[in-house]
PDB file of C-alpha atoms in Angstrom:
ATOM      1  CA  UNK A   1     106.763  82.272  67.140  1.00 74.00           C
ATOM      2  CA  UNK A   2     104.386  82.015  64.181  1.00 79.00           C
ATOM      3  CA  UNK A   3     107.750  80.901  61.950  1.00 80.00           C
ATOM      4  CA  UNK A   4     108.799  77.822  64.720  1.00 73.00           C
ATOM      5  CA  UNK A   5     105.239  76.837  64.707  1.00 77.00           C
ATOM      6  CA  UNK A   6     105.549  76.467  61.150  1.00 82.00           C
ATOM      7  CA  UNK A   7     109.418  75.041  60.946  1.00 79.00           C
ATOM      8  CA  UNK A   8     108.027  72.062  63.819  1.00 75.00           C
ATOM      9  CA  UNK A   9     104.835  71.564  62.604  1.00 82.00           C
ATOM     10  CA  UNK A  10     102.877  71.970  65.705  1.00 80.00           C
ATOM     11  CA  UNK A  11     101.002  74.685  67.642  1.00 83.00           C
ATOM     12  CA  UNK A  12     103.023  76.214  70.235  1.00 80.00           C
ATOM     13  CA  UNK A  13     100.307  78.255  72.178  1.00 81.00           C
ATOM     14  CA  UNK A  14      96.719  78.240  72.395  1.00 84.00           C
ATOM     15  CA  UNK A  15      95.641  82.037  71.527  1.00 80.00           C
ATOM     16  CA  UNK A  16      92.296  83.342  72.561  1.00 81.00           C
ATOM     17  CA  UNK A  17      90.386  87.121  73.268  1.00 80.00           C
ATOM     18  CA  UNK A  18      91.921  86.291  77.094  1.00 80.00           C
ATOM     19  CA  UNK A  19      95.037  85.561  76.521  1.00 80.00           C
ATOM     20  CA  UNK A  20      97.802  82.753  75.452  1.00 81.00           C
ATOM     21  CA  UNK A  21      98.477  79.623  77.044  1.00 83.00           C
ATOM     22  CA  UNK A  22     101.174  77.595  75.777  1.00 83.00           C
ATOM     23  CA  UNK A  23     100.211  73.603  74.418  1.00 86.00           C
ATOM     24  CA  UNK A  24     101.691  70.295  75.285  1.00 83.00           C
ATOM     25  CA  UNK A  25     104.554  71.177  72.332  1.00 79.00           C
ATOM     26  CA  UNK A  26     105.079  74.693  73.955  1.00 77.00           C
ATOM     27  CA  UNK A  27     105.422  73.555  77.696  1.00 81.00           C
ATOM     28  CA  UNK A  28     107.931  70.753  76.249  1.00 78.00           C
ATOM     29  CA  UNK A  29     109.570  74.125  74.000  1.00 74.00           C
ATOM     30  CA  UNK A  30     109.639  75.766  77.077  1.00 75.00           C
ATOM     31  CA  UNK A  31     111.321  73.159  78.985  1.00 74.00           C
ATOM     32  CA  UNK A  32     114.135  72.889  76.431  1.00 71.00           C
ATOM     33  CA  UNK A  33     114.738  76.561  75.693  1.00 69.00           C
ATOM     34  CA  UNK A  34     117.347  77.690  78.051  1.00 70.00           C
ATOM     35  CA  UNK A  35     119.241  74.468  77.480  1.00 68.00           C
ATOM     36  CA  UNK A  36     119.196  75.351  73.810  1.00 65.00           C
ATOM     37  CA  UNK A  37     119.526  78.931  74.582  1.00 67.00           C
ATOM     38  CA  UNK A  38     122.375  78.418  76.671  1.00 65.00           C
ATOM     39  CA  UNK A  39     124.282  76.164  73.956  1.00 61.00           C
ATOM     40  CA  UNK A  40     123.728  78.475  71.714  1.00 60.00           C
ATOM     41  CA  UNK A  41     125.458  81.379  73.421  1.00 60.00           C
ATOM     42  CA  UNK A  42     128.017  78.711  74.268  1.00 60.00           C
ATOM     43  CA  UNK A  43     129.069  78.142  70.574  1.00 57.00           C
ATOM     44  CA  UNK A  44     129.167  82.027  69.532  1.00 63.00           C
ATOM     45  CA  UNK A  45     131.170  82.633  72.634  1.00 62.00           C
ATOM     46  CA  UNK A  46     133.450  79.787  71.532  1.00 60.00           C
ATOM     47  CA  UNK A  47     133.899  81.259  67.978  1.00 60.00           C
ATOM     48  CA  UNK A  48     135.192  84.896  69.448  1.00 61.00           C
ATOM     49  CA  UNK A  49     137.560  83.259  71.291  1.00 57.00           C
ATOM     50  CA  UNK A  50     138.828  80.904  68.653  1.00 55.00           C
ATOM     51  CA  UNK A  51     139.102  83.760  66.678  1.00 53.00           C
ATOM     52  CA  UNK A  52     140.636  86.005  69.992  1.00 58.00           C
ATOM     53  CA  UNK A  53     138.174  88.735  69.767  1.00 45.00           C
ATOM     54  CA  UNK A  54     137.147  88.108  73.943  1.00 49.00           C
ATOM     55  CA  UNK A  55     141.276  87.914  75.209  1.00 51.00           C
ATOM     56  CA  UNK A  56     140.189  91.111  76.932  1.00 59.00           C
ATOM     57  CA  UNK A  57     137.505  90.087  79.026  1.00 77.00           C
ATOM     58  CA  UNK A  58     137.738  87.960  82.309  1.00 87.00           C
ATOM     59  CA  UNK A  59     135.388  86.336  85.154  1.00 91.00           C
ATOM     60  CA  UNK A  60     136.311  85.002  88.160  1.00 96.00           C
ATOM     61  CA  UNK A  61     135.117  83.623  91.537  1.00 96.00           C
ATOM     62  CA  UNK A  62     137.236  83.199  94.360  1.00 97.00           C
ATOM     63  CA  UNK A  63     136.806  81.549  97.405  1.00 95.00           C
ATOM     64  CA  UNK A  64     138.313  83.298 100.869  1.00 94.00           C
ATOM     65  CA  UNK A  65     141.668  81.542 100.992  1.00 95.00           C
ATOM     66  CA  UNK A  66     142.943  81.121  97.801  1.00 96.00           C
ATOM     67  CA  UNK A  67     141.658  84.957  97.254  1.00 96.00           C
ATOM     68  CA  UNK A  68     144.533  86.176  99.775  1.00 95.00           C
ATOM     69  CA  UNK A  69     147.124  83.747  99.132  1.00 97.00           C
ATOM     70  CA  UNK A  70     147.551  83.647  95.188  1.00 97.00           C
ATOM     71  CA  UNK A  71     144.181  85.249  93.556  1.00 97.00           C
ATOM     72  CA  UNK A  72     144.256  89.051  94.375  1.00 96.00           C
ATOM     73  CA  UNK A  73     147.970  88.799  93.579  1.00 97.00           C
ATOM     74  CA  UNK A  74     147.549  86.776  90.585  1.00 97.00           C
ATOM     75  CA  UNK A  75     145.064  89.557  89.283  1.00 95.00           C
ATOM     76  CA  UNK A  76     147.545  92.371  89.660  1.00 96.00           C
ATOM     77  CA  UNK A  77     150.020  91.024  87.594  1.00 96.00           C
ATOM     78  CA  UNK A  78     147.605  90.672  85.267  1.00 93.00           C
ATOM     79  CA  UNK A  79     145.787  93.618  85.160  1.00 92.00           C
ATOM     80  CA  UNK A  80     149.850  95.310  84.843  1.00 93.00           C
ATOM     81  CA  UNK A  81     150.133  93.698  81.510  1.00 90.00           C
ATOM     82  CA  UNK A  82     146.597  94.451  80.135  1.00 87.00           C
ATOM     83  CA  UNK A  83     145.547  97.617  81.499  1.00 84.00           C
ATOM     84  CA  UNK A  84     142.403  97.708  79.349  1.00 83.00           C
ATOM     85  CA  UNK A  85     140.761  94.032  80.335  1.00 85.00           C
ATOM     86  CA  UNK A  86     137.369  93.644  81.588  1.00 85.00           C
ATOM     87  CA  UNK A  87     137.334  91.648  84.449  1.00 89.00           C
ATOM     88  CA  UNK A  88     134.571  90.772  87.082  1.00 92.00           C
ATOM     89  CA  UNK A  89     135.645  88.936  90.463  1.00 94.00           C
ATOM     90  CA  UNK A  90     133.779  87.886  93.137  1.00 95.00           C
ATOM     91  CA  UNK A  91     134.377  86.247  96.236  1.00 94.00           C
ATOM     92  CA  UNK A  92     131.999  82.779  97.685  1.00 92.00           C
ATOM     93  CA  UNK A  93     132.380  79.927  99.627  1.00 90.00           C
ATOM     94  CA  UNK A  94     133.640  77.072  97.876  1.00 90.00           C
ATOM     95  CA  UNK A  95     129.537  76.014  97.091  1.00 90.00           C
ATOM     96  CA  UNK A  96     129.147  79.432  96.147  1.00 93.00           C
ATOM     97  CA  UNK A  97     131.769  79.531  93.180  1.00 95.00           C
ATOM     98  CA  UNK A  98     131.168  76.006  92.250  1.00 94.00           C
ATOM     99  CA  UNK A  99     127.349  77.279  92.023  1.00 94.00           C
ATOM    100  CA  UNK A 100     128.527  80.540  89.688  1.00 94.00           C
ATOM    101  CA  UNK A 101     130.569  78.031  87.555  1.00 93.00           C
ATOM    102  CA  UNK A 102     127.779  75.732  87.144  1.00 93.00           C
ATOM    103  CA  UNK A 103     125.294  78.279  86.177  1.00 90.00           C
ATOM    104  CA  UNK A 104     127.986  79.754  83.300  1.00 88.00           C
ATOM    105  CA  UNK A 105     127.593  83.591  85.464  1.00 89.00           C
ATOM    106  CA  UNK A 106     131.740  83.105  86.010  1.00 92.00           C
ATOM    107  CA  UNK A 107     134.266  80.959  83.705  1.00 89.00           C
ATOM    108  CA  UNK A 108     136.793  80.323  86.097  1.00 96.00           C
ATOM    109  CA  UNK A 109     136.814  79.467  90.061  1.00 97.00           C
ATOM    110  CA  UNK A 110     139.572  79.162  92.471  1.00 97.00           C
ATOM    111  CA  UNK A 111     138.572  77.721  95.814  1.00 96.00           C
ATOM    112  CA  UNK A 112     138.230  74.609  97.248  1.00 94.00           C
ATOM    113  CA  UNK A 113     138.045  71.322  95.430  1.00 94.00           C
ATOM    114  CA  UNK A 114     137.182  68.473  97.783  1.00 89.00           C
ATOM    115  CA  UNK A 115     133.127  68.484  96.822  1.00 87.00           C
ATOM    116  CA  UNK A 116     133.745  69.786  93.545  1.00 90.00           C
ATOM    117  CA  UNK A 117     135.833  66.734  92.171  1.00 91.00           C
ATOM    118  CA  UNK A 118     132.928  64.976  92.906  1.00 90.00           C
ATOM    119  CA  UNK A 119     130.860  66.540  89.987  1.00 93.00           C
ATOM    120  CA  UNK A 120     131.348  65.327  86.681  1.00 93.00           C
ATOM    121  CA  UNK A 121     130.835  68.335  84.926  1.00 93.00           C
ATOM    122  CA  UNK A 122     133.735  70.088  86.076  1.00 95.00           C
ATOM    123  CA  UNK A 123     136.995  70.534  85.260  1.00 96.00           C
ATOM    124  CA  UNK A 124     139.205  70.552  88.566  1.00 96.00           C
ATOM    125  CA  UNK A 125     143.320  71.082  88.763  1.00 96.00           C
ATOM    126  CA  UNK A 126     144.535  70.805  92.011  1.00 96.00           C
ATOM    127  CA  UNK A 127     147.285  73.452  93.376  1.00 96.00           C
ATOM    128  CA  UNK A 128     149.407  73.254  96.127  1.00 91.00           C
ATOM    129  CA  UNK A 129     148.627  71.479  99.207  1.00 93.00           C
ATOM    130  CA  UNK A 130     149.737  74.478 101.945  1.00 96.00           C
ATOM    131  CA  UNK A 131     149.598  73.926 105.242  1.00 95.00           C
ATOM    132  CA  UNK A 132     147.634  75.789 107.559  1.00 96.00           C
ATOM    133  CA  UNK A 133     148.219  76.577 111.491  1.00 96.00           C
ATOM    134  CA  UNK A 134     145.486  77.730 114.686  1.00 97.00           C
ATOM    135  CA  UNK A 135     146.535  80.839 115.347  1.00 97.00           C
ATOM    136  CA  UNK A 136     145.490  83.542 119.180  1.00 97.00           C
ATOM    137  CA  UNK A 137     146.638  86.161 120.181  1.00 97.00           C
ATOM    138  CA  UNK A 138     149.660  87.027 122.288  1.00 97.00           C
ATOM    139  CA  UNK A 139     149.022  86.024 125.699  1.00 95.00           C
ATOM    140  CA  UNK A 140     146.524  83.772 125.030  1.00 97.00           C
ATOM    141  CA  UNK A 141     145.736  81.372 128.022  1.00 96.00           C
ATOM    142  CA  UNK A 142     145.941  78.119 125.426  1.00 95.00           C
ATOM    143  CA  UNK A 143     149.218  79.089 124.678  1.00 95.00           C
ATOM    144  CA  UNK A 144     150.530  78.738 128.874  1.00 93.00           C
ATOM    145  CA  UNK A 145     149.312  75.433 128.742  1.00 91.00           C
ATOM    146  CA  UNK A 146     152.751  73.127 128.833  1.00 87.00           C
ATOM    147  CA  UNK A 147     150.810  71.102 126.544  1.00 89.00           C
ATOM    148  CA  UNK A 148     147.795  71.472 124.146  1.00 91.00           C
ATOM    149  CA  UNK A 149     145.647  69.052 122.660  1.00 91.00           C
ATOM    150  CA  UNK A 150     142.363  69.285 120.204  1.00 90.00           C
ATOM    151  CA  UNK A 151     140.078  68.680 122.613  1.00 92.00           C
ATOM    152  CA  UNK A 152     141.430  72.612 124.508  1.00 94.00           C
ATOM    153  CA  UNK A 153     140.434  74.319 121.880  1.00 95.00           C
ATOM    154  CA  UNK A 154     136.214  74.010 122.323  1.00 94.00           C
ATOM    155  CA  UNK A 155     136.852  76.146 125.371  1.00 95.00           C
ATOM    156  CA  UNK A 156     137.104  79.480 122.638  1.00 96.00           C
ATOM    157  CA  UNK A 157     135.272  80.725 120.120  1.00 96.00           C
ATOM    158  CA  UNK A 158     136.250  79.849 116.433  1.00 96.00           C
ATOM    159  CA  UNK A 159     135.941  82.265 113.670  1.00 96.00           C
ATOM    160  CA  UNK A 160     135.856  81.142 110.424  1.00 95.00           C
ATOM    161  CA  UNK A 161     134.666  80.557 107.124  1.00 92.00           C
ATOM    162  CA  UNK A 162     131.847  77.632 106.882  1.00 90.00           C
ATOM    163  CA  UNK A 163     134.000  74.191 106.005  1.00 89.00           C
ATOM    164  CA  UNK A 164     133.208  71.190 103.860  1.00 86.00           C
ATOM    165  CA  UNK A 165     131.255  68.502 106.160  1.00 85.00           C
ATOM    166  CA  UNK A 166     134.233  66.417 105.923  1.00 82.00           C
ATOM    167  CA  UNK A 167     136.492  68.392 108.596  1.00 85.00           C
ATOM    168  CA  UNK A 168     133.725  68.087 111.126  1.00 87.00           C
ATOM    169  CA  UNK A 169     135.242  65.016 113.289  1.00 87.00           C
ATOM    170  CA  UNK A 170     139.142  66.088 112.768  1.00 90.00           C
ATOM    171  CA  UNK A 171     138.907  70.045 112.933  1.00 92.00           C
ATOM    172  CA  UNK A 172     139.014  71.290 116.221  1.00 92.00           C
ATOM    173  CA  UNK A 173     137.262  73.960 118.183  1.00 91.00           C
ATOM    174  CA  UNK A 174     132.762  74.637 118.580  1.00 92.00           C
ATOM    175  CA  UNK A 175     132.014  73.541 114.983  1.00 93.00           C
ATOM    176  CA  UNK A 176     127.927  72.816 114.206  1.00 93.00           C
ATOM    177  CA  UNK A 177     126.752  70.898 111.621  1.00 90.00           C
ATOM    178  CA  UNK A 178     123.806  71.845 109.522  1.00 88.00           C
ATOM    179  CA  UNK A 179     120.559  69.419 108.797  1.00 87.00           C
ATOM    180  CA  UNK A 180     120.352  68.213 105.438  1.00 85.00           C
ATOM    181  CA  UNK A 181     123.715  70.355 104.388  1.00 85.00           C
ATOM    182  CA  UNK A 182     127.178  69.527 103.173  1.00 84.00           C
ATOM    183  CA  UNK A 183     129.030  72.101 105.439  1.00 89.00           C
ATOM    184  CA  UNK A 184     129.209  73.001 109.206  1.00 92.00           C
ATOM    185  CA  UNK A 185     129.397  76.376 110.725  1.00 93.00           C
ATOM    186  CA  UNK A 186     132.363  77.862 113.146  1.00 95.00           C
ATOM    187  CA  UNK A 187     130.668  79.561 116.741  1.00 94.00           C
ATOM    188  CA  UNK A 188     131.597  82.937 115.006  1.00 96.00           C
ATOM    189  CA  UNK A 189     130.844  82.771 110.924  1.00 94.00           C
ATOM    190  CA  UNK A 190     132.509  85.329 108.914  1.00 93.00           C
ATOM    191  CA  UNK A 191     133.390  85.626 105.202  1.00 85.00           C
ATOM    192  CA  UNK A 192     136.803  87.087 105.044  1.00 83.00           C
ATOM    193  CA  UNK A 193     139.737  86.108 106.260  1.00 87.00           C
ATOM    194  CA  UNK A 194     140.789  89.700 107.349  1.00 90.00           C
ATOM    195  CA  UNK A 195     137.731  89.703 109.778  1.00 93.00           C
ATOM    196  CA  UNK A 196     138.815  86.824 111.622  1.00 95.00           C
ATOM    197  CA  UNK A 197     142.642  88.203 112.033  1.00 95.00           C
ATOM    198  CA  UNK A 198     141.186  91.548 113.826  1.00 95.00           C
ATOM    199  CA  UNK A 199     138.559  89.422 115.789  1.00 97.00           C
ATOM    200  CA  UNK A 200     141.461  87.064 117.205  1.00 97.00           C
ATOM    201  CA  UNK A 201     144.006  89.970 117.908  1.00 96.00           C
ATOM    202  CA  UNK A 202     140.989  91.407 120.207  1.00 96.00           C
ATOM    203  CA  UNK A 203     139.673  88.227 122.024  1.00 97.00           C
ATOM    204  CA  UNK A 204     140.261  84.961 123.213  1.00 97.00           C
ATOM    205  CA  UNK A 205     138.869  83.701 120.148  1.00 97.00           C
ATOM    206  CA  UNK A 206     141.001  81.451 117.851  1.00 97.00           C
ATOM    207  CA  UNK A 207     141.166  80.903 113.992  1.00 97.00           C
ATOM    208  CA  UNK A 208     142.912  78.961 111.165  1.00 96.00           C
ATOM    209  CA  UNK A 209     144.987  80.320 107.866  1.00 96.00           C
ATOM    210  CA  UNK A 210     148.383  79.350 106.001  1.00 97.00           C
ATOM    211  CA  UNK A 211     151.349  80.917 108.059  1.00 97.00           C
ATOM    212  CA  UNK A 212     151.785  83.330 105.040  1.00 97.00           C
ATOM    213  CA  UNK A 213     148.356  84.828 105.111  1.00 97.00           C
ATOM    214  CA  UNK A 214     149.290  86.080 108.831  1.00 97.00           C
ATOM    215  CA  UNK A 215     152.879  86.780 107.972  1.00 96.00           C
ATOM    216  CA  UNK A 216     153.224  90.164 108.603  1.00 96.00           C
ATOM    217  CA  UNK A 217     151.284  90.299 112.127  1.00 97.00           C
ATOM    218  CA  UNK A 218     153.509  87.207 113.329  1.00 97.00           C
ATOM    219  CA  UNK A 219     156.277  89.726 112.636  1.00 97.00           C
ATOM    220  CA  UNK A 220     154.664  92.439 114.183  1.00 96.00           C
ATOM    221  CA  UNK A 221     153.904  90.430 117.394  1.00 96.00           C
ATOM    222  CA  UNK A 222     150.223  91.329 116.637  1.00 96.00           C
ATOM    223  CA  UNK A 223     149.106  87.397 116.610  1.00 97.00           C
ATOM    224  CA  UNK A 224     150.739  84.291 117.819  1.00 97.00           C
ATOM    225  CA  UNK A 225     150.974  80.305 116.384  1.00 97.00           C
ATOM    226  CA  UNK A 226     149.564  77.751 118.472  1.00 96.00           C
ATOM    227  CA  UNK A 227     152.194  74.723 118.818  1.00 94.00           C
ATOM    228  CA  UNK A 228     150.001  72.252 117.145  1.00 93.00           C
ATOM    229  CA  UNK A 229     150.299  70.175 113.531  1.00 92.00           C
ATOM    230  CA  UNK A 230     148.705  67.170 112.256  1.00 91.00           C
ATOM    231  CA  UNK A 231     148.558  65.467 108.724  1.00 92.00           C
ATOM    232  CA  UNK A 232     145.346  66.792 107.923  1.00 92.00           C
ATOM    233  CA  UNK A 233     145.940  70.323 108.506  1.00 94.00           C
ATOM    234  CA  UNK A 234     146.295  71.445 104.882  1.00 94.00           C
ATOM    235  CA  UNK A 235     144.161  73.912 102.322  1.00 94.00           C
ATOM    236  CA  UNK A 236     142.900  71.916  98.944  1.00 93.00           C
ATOM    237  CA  UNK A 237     142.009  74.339  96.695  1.00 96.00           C
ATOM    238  CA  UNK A 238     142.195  74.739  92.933  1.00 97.00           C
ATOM    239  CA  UNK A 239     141.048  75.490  89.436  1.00 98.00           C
ATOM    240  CA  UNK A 240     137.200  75.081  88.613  1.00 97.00           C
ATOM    241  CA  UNK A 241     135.282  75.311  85.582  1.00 95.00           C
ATOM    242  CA  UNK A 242     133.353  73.601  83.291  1.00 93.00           C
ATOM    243  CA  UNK A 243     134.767  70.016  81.521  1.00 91.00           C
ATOM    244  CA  UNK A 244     132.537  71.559  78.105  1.00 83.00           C
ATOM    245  CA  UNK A 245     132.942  75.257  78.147  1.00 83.00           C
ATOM    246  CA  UNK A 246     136.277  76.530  77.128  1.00 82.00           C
ATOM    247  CA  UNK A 247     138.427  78.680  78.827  1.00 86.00           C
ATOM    248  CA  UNK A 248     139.678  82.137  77.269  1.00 84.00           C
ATOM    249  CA  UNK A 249     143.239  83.558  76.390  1.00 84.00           C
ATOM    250  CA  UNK A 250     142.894  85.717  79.597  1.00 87.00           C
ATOM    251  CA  UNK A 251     141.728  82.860  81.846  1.00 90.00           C
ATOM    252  CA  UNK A 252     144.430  81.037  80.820  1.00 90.00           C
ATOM    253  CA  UNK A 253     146.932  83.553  81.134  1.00 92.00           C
ATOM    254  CA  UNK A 254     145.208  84.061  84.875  1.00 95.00           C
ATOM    255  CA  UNK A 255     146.104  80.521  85.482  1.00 96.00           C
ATOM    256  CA  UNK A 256     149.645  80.760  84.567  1.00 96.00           C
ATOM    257  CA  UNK A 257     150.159  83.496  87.246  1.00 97.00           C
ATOM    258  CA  UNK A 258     148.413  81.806  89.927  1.00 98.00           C
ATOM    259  CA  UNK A 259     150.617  79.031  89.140  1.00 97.00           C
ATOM    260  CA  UNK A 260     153.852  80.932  89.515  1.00 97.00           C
ATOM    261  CA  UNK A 261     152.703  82.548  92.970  1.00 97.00           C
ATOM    262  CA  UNK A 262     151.633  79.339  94.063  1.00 97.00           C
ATOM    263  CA  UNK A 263     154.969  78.061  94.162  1.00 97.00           C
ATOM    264  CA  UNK A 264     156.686  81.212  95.433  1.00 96.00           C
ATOM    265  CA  UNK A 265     153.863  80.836  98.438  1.00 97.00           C
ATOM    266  CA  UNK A 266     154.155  77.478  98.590  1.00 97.00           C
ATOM    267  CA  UNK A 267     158.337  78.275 100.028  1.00 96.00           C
ATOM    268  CA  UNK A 268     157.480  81.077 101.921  1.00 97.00           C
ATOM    269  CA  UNK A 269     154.968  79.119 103.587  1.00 97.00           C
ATOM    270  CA  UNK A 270     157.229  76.453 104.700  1.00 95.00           C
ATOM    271  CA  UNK A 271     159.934  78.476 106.247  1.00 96.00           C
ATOM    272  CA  UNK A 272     157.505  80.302 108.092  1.00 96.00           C
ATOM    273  CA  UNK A 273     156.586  77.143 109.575  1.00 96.00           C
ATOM    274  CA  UNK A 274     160.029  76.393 110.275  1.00 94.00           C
ATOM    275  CA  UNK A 275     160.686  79.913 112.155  1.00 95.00           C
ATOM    276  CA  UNK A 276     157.561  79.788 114.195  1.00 94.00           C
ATOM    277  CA  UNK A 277     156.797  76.049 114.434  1.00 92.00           C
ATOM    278  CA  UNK A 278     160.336  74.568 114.807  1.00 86.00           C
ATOM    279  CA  UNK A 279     158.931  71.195 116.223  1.00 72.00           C
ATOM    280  CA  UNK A 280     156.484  70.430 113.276  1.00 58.00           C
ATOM    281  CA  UNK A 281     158.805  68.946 110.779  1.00 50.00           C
TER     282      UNK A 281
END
């Protein structure tokens, strides 16, 4: 401390038999130091991996859907060709990630984009554009109905993930909006995807997901489509992570494979529509 007083020419702190109390120049200091703190870790972190000494080393934050469909997947194939990475994942809502990537604790997000392409200080690449089906159980009573509309589906719970404020007036089902917040909450919140399949399969209650995250229980007979499509019925997710902060060998190589499952989803999940949903197209 004594040495920065001395390179800025100023008195930092006010020292006395009681204690220290910083001056005007340290509470400005202060102000500044994690910014210069943080730029400063920034650059050394950018000279190992110019120089590929952090290839081994990998964090992530996924957000519920893209974490079943491509993520977890993606990550295998990874972690089969380096065996001795170091990798940290977690799993958020899309505010949750976008919050991790903002505060540099994860380098890379996958999850949804809609809010985050609204922030200028990250970097966003949009993936495909599946689409996603209301799925019941077998037997449900919505699914005797000769016909369904939107409007039958506030009769059941809906368990889901919170959603962007956005889907409020088009997605159906007992949605509630929050005061003051850019998301509104299902009747039944959860935060995995595999919660909601074993709630539905119980209950009356309905949910949402691409066809190929409920694949194998729509063989099984376990859970059942509902017969309805529109336009805006599709998951935007994608890439997240900071426009000035680059990206490492590994989180690149992590992109390439979500990528490549992406599209292999992205056919699957189409002629599942086509099996189940014949009418949609």
């Amino acid at each position: 401390i004594a040495n920065l007083e001395r390179t800025l020419d100023v008195k930092l702190f006010n020292r006395s038999p009681t204690g220290v109390s910083p001056t005007t120049y340290g509470k400005v200091l202060a102000r500044h130091g994690e910014t210069i703190l943080r730029a400063t870790s920034d650059l050394e972190r950018e000279i190992r991996l110019l120089q590929d000494r952090e290839i081994g080393e990998l964090s992530v934050a996924f957000g519920p859907y893209p974490a079943e469909i491509s993520g977890h997947a993606a990550l295998a194939r990874l972690i089969a060709a380096h065996s001795d990475i170091r990798c940290k994942v977690t799993v958020n809502d899309w505010r949750g990630v976008e919050e991790r990537i903002l505060d540099r604790e994860t380098d890379l997000g996958l999850a949804e984009v809609s809010v985050a392409q609204q922030n200028k200080h990250l970097a966003i690449e949009t993936l495909h554009r599946h689409r996603f089906v209301f799925y019941c159980r077998p037997g449900h009573p919505l699914l005797e109905q000769t016909k369904i509309k939107m409007a039958d589906f506030k009769q059941y719970p809906l368990a889901l993930i919170k959603l962007p404020a956005r889907l409020y007036k088009v997605f159906p089902g007992r949605l509630f909006p929050v005061e003051g917040a850019d998301y509104v909450v299902p009747s039944i919140e959860i935060e995995n995807i595999a919660m909601s399949r074993e709630i539905v399969a119980g209950s009356d209650t309905l949910s949402a997901a691409a066809p190929y995250q409920i694949r194998r229980e729509l063989a099984d007979g376990t859970l059942s489509l509902i017969p309805v499509m529109e336009p805006w019925m599709t998951l935007n997710y994608g890439f997240i992570s900071l426009t000035d902060r680059m990206l490492s060998p590994l989180a690149r190589e992590f992109m390439d494979r979500v990528r490549d499952i992406e599209e292999q989803v992205a056919r699957e999940n189409e002629e599942l529509i086509r099996r189940y949903l014949p009418g949609s197209f």
